[in-house]
Each structure stands twice: as C-alpha cells, then as structure tokens.
Amino acid sequence: MPAPPGAEATSGATAAELDRLIHERIRLGIVSALAVHAEMSFNDLKGVLATTDGNLSVHARKLEEAGYISCTKSFEGRVPRTAFALTATGRAALERYLEHMEAIIKATREARA
C-alpha cells in the first residue's frame, strides 16, 4: 500500500518522525509564543493559549525537562511570578519541526498537482 501524500517529505523524512514533544497543540503554542517573545509569564501564556493552569503546567514541565524552555520563579512584591523563555535547544527544535512540516506540506501539494 503506498504511503498517503505527505507521509514522506522530499527530504526523506516522514510524518511519523515529527518531534512528538512539540507536535502537541499546547506545547507547539508555547514554543511558538516564546519564539517571538523573549519571555512570557505563566498568566500571559495561559491567556494566549486559552488553557487551564494545570494543562499549561503539565505541558510546560515536559518542555522544560527536555531543555526546550527555561522557567524562572520570582516575586513581584508579594505575588509569585513564573516566567518562561525559549532556550537555544528549544529554538533549534522548533526550527527543525517547522522545516519538517514545510517539507511534508510541499510533498503533499506536489502529490496533488
């Protein structure tokens, strides 16, 4: 059975080889938001992604454990503040992911033409 269009990109990469850590919607949103902002607070990310505290915490922790984002905790007055930033490892992973997706999209479009 032939692979469906887009299953194998022109680079030889396949959709199955996508970085599963970034591919999940909330995690992709986190790294994408942090790619265009030097730093974002927990509450800012939660608002942008329209997600819950628990959901954001779980996904941010997975990205932090992989070294894709860094987390700093501080206080503004007496209010705790958690902020996230994209690391060089995370930026490189996002770049690889985007290149991979672009190759899959290109292969799909060429297969349909």
Coordinates of N, CA, C and O in Angstrom, one line a residue:
M1 N 0.9 -1.2 0.0 CA 0.0 0.0 0.0 C 0.9 1.2 0.0 O 1.8 1.4 0.8
P2 N 0.7 2.2 -0.9 CA 1.5 3.4 -1.0 C 1.2 4.3 0.2 O 0.1 4.3 0.7
A3 N 2.3 5.0 0.6 CA 2.1 6.0 1.7 C 1.2 7.1 1.2 O 1.2 7.5 0.1
P4 N 0.4 7.6 2.1 CA -0.5 8.7 1.8 C 0.3 9.9 1.4 O 1.4 10.1 1.9
P5 N -0.2 10.8 0.6 CA 0.5 12.0 0.3 C 0.9 12.8 1.5 O 0.1 12.9 2.5
G6 N 2.1 13.2 1.6 CA 2.6 14.0 2.7 C 3.2 13.1 3.8 O 3.9 13.6 4.7
A7 N 3.0 11.8 3.6 CA 3.6 10.9 4.7 C 5.1 10.9 4.6 O 5.8 10.7 5.5
E8 N 5.6 11.0 3.3 CA 7.1 11.1 3.2 C 7.5 12.4 2.5 O 7.0 12.7 1.4
A9 N 8.2 13.2 3.2 CA 8.5 14.5 2.7 C 9.7 14.4 1.7 O 10.3 13.3 1.6
T10 N 10.0 15.4 0.9 CA 11.0 15.3 -0.1 C 12.4 15.1 0.5 O 13.3 14.6 -0.1
S11 N 12.6 15.5 1.8 CA 13.8 15.3 2.4 C 14.0 13.8 2.9 O 15.0 13.5 3.4
G12 N 13.0 13.0 2.7 CA 13.1 11.6 3.1 C 12.5 11.5 4.5 O 12.3 10.4 5.0
A13 N 12.2 12.6 5.1 CA 11.6 12.5 6.5 C 10.1 12.1 6.4 O 9.5 12.4 5.4
T14 N 9.6 11.5 7.4 CA 8.2 11.1 7.3 C 7.5 11.8 8.5 O 8.1 12.3 9.4
A15 N 6.2 11.8 8.3 CA 5.3 12.5 9.3 C 5.5 11.8 10.7 O 5.4 12.4 11.7
A16 N 5.8 10.5 10.6 CA 6.0 9.7 11.9 C 7.2 10.2 12.6 O 7.4 9.9 13.8
E17 N 8.1 10.8 11.9 CA 9.4 11.3 12.5 C 9.3 12.7 13.1 O 10.3 13.2 13.6
L18 N 8.1 13.3 13.1 CA 8.0 14.6 13.7 C 8.3 14.6 15.2 O 8.2 13.6 15.8
D19 N 8.8 15.7 15.6 CA 9.2 15.8 17.1 C 7.9 15.8 17.8 O 7.1 16.8 17.9
R20 N 7.6 14.7 18.4 CA 6.3 14.5 19.1 C 6.2 15.4 20.3 O 5.1 15.8 20.7
L21 N 7.3 15.8 20.9 CA 7.2 16.7 22.0 C 6.6 18.1 21.6 O 5.8 18.6 22.4
I22 N 7.0 18.6 20.5 CA 6.5 19.9 20.0 C 5.2 19.7 19.3 O 4.4 20.6 19.3
H23 N 4.9 18.6 18.7 CA 3.7 18.4 17.8 C 2.4 18.6 18.6 O 1.4 19.0 18.0
E24 N 2.4 18.4 19.8 CA 1.1 18.5 20.6 C 0.7 20.0 20.6 O 1.6 20.9 20.7
R25 N -0.6 20.3 20.5 CA -1.1 21.6 20.3 C -0.6 22.6 21.3 O -0.1 23.7 21.0
I26 N -0.8 22.3 22.6 CA -0.4 23.3 23.6 C 1.1 23.5 23.6 O 1.6 24.7 23.7
R27 N 1.9 22.5 23.5 CA 3.4 22.6 23.5 C 3.8 23.4 22.3 O 4.7 24.2 22.4
L28 N 3.2 23.1 21.1 CA 3.6 23.9 19.9 C 3.2 25.4 20.2 O 4.0 26.3 19.8
G29 N 2.1 25.7 20.8 CA 1.7 27.0 21.1 C 2.7 27.7 22.0 O 3.1 28.9 21.9
I30 N 3.2 26.9 23.0 CA 4.2 27.5 24.0 C 5.5 27.9 23.3 O 5.9 29.0 23.4
V31 N 6.0 27.0 22.5 CA 7.3 27.3 21.9 C 7.2 28.3 20.8 O 8.1 29.2 20.6
S32 N 6.0 28.3 20.1 CA 5.8 29.4 19.1 C 5.7 30.7 19.7 O 6.2 31.7 19.2
A33 N 4.9 30.8 20.8 CA 4.8 32.1 21.5 C 6.1 32.6 22.0 O 6.5 33.8 21.9
L34 N 6.9 31.7 22.6 CA 8.2 32.1 23.2 C 9.2 32.4 22.1 O 10.2 33.0 22.3
A35 N 9.0 31.9 20.8 CA 9.9 32.2 19.7 C 9.8 33.6 19.3 O 10.8 34.2 18.8
V36 N 8.7 34.3 19.6 CA 8.5 35.7 19.2 C 8.5 36.6 20.4 O 8.4 37.9 20.2
H37 N 8.6 36.1 21.6 CA 8.7 36.9 22.8 C 9.9 36.4 23.6 O 10.1 35.2 23.8
A38 N 10.8 37.3 24.1 CA 12.0 36.9 24.9 C 11.6 36.1 26.1 O 12.2 35.2 26.5
E39 N 10.5 36.5 26.7 CA 10.0 35.9 27.9 C 8.5 36.1 28.0 O 8.0 37.2 27.6
M40 N 7.8 35.2 28.6 CA 6.4 35.3 28.8 C 6.0 34.8 30.2 O 6.6 33.8 30.6
S41 N 5.1 35.5 30.9 CA 4.7 35.0 32.2 C 3.7 33.8 32.0 O 3.1 33.6 31.0
F42 N 3.6 33.1 33.1 CA 2.7 31.9 33.1 C 1.3 32.4 32.7 O 0.6 31.8 31.9
N43 N 0.8 33.5 33.3 CA -0.5 34.0 33.1 C -0.7 34.5 31.6 O -1.7 34.4 31.0
D44 N 0.4 35.2 31.1 CA 0.3 35.6 29.7 C 0.2 34.4 28.7 O -0.6 34.4 27.8
L45 N 1.0 33.4 29.0 CA 0.9 32.2 28.2 C -0.5 31.5 28.3 O -1.1 31.1 27.3
K46 N -1.0 31.4 29.5 CA -2.3 30.8 29.7 C -3.3 31.6 29.0 O -4.2 30.9 28.3
G47 N -3.3 32.9 28.9 CA -4.3 33.7 28.2 C -4.1 33.5 26.7 O -5.1 33.3 26.0
V48 N -2.9 33.5 26.2 CA -2.7 33.4 24.7 C -3.2 32.0 24.3 O -3.8 31.9 23.2
L49 N -2.9 31.0 25.1 CA -3.3 29.6 24.7 C -4.7 29.2 25.1 O -5.1 28.1 24.7
A50 N -5.3 30.0 25.8 CA -6.7 29.7 26.3 C -6.8 28.3 26.9 O -7.6 27.5 26.5
T51 N -5.9 28.1 27.9 CA -5.9 26.8 28.5 C -5.9 27.0 30.1 O -6.0 28.1 30.6
T52 N -5.9 25.9 30.8 CA -6.1 25.9 32.2 C -4.7 25.9 32.9 O -3.7 25.6 32.2
D53 N -4.6 26.3 34.1 CA -3.4 26.3 34.9 C -2.7 24.9 34.8 O -1.5 24.8 34.6
G54 N -3.5 23.9 35.1 CA -3.0 22.5 35.2 C -2.5 22.0 33.8 O -1.4 21.4 33.7
N55 N -3.2 22.3 32.8 CA -2.8 21.9 31.4 C -1.5 22.6 31.0 O -0.5 22.0 30.5
L56 N -1.4 23.9 31.3 CA -0.2 24.7 30.9 C 1.0 24.1 31.8 O 2.1 24.0 31.2
S57 N 0.8 23.9 33.0 CA 1.8 23.4 33.9 C 2.4 22.1 33.4 O 3.6 21.9 33.3
V58 N 1.5 21.2 33.1 CA 2.0 19.8 32.6 C 2.8 19.9 31.3 O 3.9 19.4 31.2
H59 N 2.3 20.7 30.4 CA 3.0 20.8 29.1 C 4.3 21.6 29.2 O 5.3 21.3 28.6
A60 N 4.3 22.7 30.0 CA 5.5 23.5 30.2 C 6.6 22.6 30.9 O 7.7 22.7 30.5
R61 N 6.2 21.8 31.8 CA 7.1 21.0 32.5 C 7.8 20.0 31.6 O 9.0 19.8 31.6
K62 N 7.0 19.4 30.6 CA 7.6 18.5 29.7 C 8.6 19.2 28.8 O 9.7 18.6 28.5
L63 N 8.3 20.4 28.4 CA 9.3 21.2 27.5 C 10.5 21.6 28.3 O 11.6 21.6 27.8
E64 N 10.3 21.9 29.6 CA 11.4 22.3 30.5 C 12.3 21.0 30.7 O 13.5 21.2 30.6
E65 N 11.7 19.9 30.9 CA 12.5 18.7 31.2 C 13.4 18.3 29.9 O 14.4 17.7 30.0
A66 N 12.9 18.7 28.7 CA 13.6 18.4 27.5 C 14.6 19.4 27.2 O 15.4 19.3 26.3
G67 N 14.6 20.5 28.0 CA 15.6 21.6 27.8 C 15.1 22.6 26.7 O 15.9 23.4 26.3
Y68 N 13.9 22.5 26.3 CA 13.4 23.4 25.3 C 13.0 24.8 25.8 O 13.1 25.7 25.0
I69 N 12.6 24.8 27.0 CA 12.3 26.1 27.6 C 12.9 26.2 29.0 O 13.2 25.2 29.6
S70 N 13.1 27.4 29.5 CA 13.6 27.6 30.9 C 12.5 28.3 31.7 O 11.6 29.0 31.1
C71 N 12.5 28.0 32.9 CA 11.4 28.6 33.8 C 12.1 29.3 35.0 O 13.1 28.8 35.6
T72 N 11.7 30.5 35.2 CA 12.2 31.3 36.4 C 11.0 31.7 37.3 O 10.0 32.0 36.8
K73 N 11.3 31.6 38.6 CA 10.2 31.9 39.5 C 10.8 33.1 40.4 O 11.9 33.1 40.8
S74 N 9.9 34.1 40.6 CA 10.3 35.2 41.3 C 9.1 35.8 42.0 O 8.0 35.2 41.9
F75 N 9.3 36.9 42.7 CA 8.1 37.6 43.3 C 8.1 39.0 42.8 O 9.1 39.7 42.6
E76 N 6.9 39.5 42.5 CA 6.7 40.9 42.2 C 5.9 41.4 43.4 O 4.7 41.2 43.6
G77 N 6.6 42.1 44.3 CA 6.0 42.4 45.6 C 5.9 41.1 46.4 O 6.8 40.4 46.6
R78 N 4.6 40.8 46.7 CA 4.4 39.5 47.4 C 3.7 38.5 46.5 O 3.3 37.4 47.0
V79 N 3.6 38.8 45.3 CA 2.9 38.0 44.3 C 4.0 37.1 43.6 O 4.9 37.6 43.0
P80 N 3.8 35.8 43.6 CA 4.7 34.9 42.9 C 4.6 35.1 41.4 O 3.4 35.3 40.9
R81 N 5.7 35.0 40.7 CA 5.6 35.2 39.2 C 6.5 34.1 38.6 O 7.6 33.9 39.0
T82 N 5.9 33.4 37.6 CA 6.6 32.3 36.9 C 6.7 32.8 35.4 O 5.7 33.2 34.9
A83 N 7.9 32.7 34.9 CA 8.1 33.2 33.5 C 8.9 32.1 32.8 O 9.7 31.4 33.3
F84 N 8.6 32.1 31.5 CA 9.2 31.1 30.6 C 10.0 31.8 29.5 O 9.6 32.8 29.0
A85 N 11.0 31.1 29.0 CA 11.8 31.6 27.9 C 12.2 30.4 27.0 O 12.4 29.3 27.6
L86 N 12.3 30.6 25.8 CA 12.8 29.5 24.8 C 14.3 29.4 24.9 O 15.0 30.4 24.9
T87 N 14.8 28.2 25.1 CA 16.3 28.0 25.1 C 16.8 27.8 23.7 O 16.0 27.7 22.7
A88 N 18.1 27.8 23.5 CA 18.7 27.6 22.2 C 18.3 26.2 21.7 O 18.0 26.0 20.5
T89 N 18.3 25.2 22.6 CA 17.8 23.9 22.2 C 16.4 23.9 21.7 O 16.0 23.3 20.7
G90 N 15.5 24.6 22.4 CA 14.1 24.7 22.0 C 14.0 25.4 20.7 O 13.2 25.1 19.8
R91 N 14.7 26.5 20.5 CA 14.7 27.2 19.2 C 15.1 26.3 18.1 O 14.5 26.3 17.0
A92 N 16.2 25.6 18.3 CA 16.6 24.6 17.2 C 15.6 23.6 16.9 O 15.3 23.2 15.8
A93 N 15.0 23.1 18.0 CA 13.9 22.0 17.8 C 12.7 22.6 17.1 O 12.2 21.9 16.2
L94 N 12.3 23.8 17.4 CA 11.2 24.4 16.7 C 11.6 24.6 15.2 O 10.8 24.4 14.3
E95 N 12.8 25.1 14.9 CA 13.2 25.3 13.6 C 13.2 24.0 12.8 O 12.7 23.9 11.6
R96 N 13.7 22.9 13.4 CA 13.7 21.6 12.7 C 12.2 21.1 12.5 O 11.9 20.6 11.4
Y97 N 11.3 21.4 13.5 CA 9.9 21.0 13.3 C 9.3 21.7 12.2 O 8.6 21.1 11.4
L98 N 9.5 23.1 12.1 CA 8.9 23.9 11.0 C 9.4 23.4 9.7 O 8.6 23.3 8.7
E99 N 10.7 23.1 9.6 CA 11.3 22.7 8.3 C 10.7 21.3 7.9 O 10.4 21.1 6.7
H100 N 10.5 20.5 8.9 CA 9.9 19.2 8.6 C 8.4 19.3 8.1 O 8.0 18.7 7.2
M101 N 7.7 20.2 8.8 CA 6.3 20.4 8.4 C 6.2 21.0 7.0 O 5.4 20.6 6.2
E102 N 7.1 22.0 6.7 CA 7.1 22.6 5.4 C 7.4 21.5 4.3 O 6.8 21.6 3.2
A103 N 8.3 20.6 4.6 CA 8.6 19.5 3.6 C 7.4 18.6 3.4 O 7.1 18.2 2.3
I104 N 6.7 18.3 4.5 CA 5.5 17.5 4.4 C 4.4 18.2 3.6 O 3.8 17.6 2.7
I105 N 4.2 19.5 3.8 CA 3.2 20.2 3.1 C 3.6 20.3 1.6 O 2.7 20.1 0.7
K106 N 4.9 20.6 1.3 CA 5.3 20.7 -0.1 C 5.1 19.3 -0.8 O 4.6 19.3 -1.9
A107 N 5.4 18.2 -0.1 CA 5.3 16.9 -0.7 C 3.8 16.6 -1.0 O 3.4 16.1 -2.0
T108 N 2.9 17.0 -0.1 CA 1.5 16.8 -0.2 C 1.0 17.6 -1.4 O 0.2 17.1 -2.3
R109 N 1.4 18.9 -1.5 CA 0.9 19.7 -2.6 C 1.4 19.2 -4.0 O 0.7 19.2 -4.9
E110 N 2.7 18.7 -4.0 CA 3.2 18.2 -5.3 C 2.5 16.9 -5.6 O 2.3 16.6 -6.8
A111 N 2.1 16.1 -4.7 CA 1.4 14.8 -5.0 C 0.0 15.1 -5.5 O -0.5 14.3 -6.3
R112 N -0.6 16.2 -5.1 CA -2.0 16.5 -5.5 C -2.0 17.2 -6.9 O -3.0 17.2 -7.6
A113 N -0.8 17.8 -7.3 CA -0.8 18.5 -8.6 C -0.8 17.6 -9.8 O -0.5 16.5 -9.8

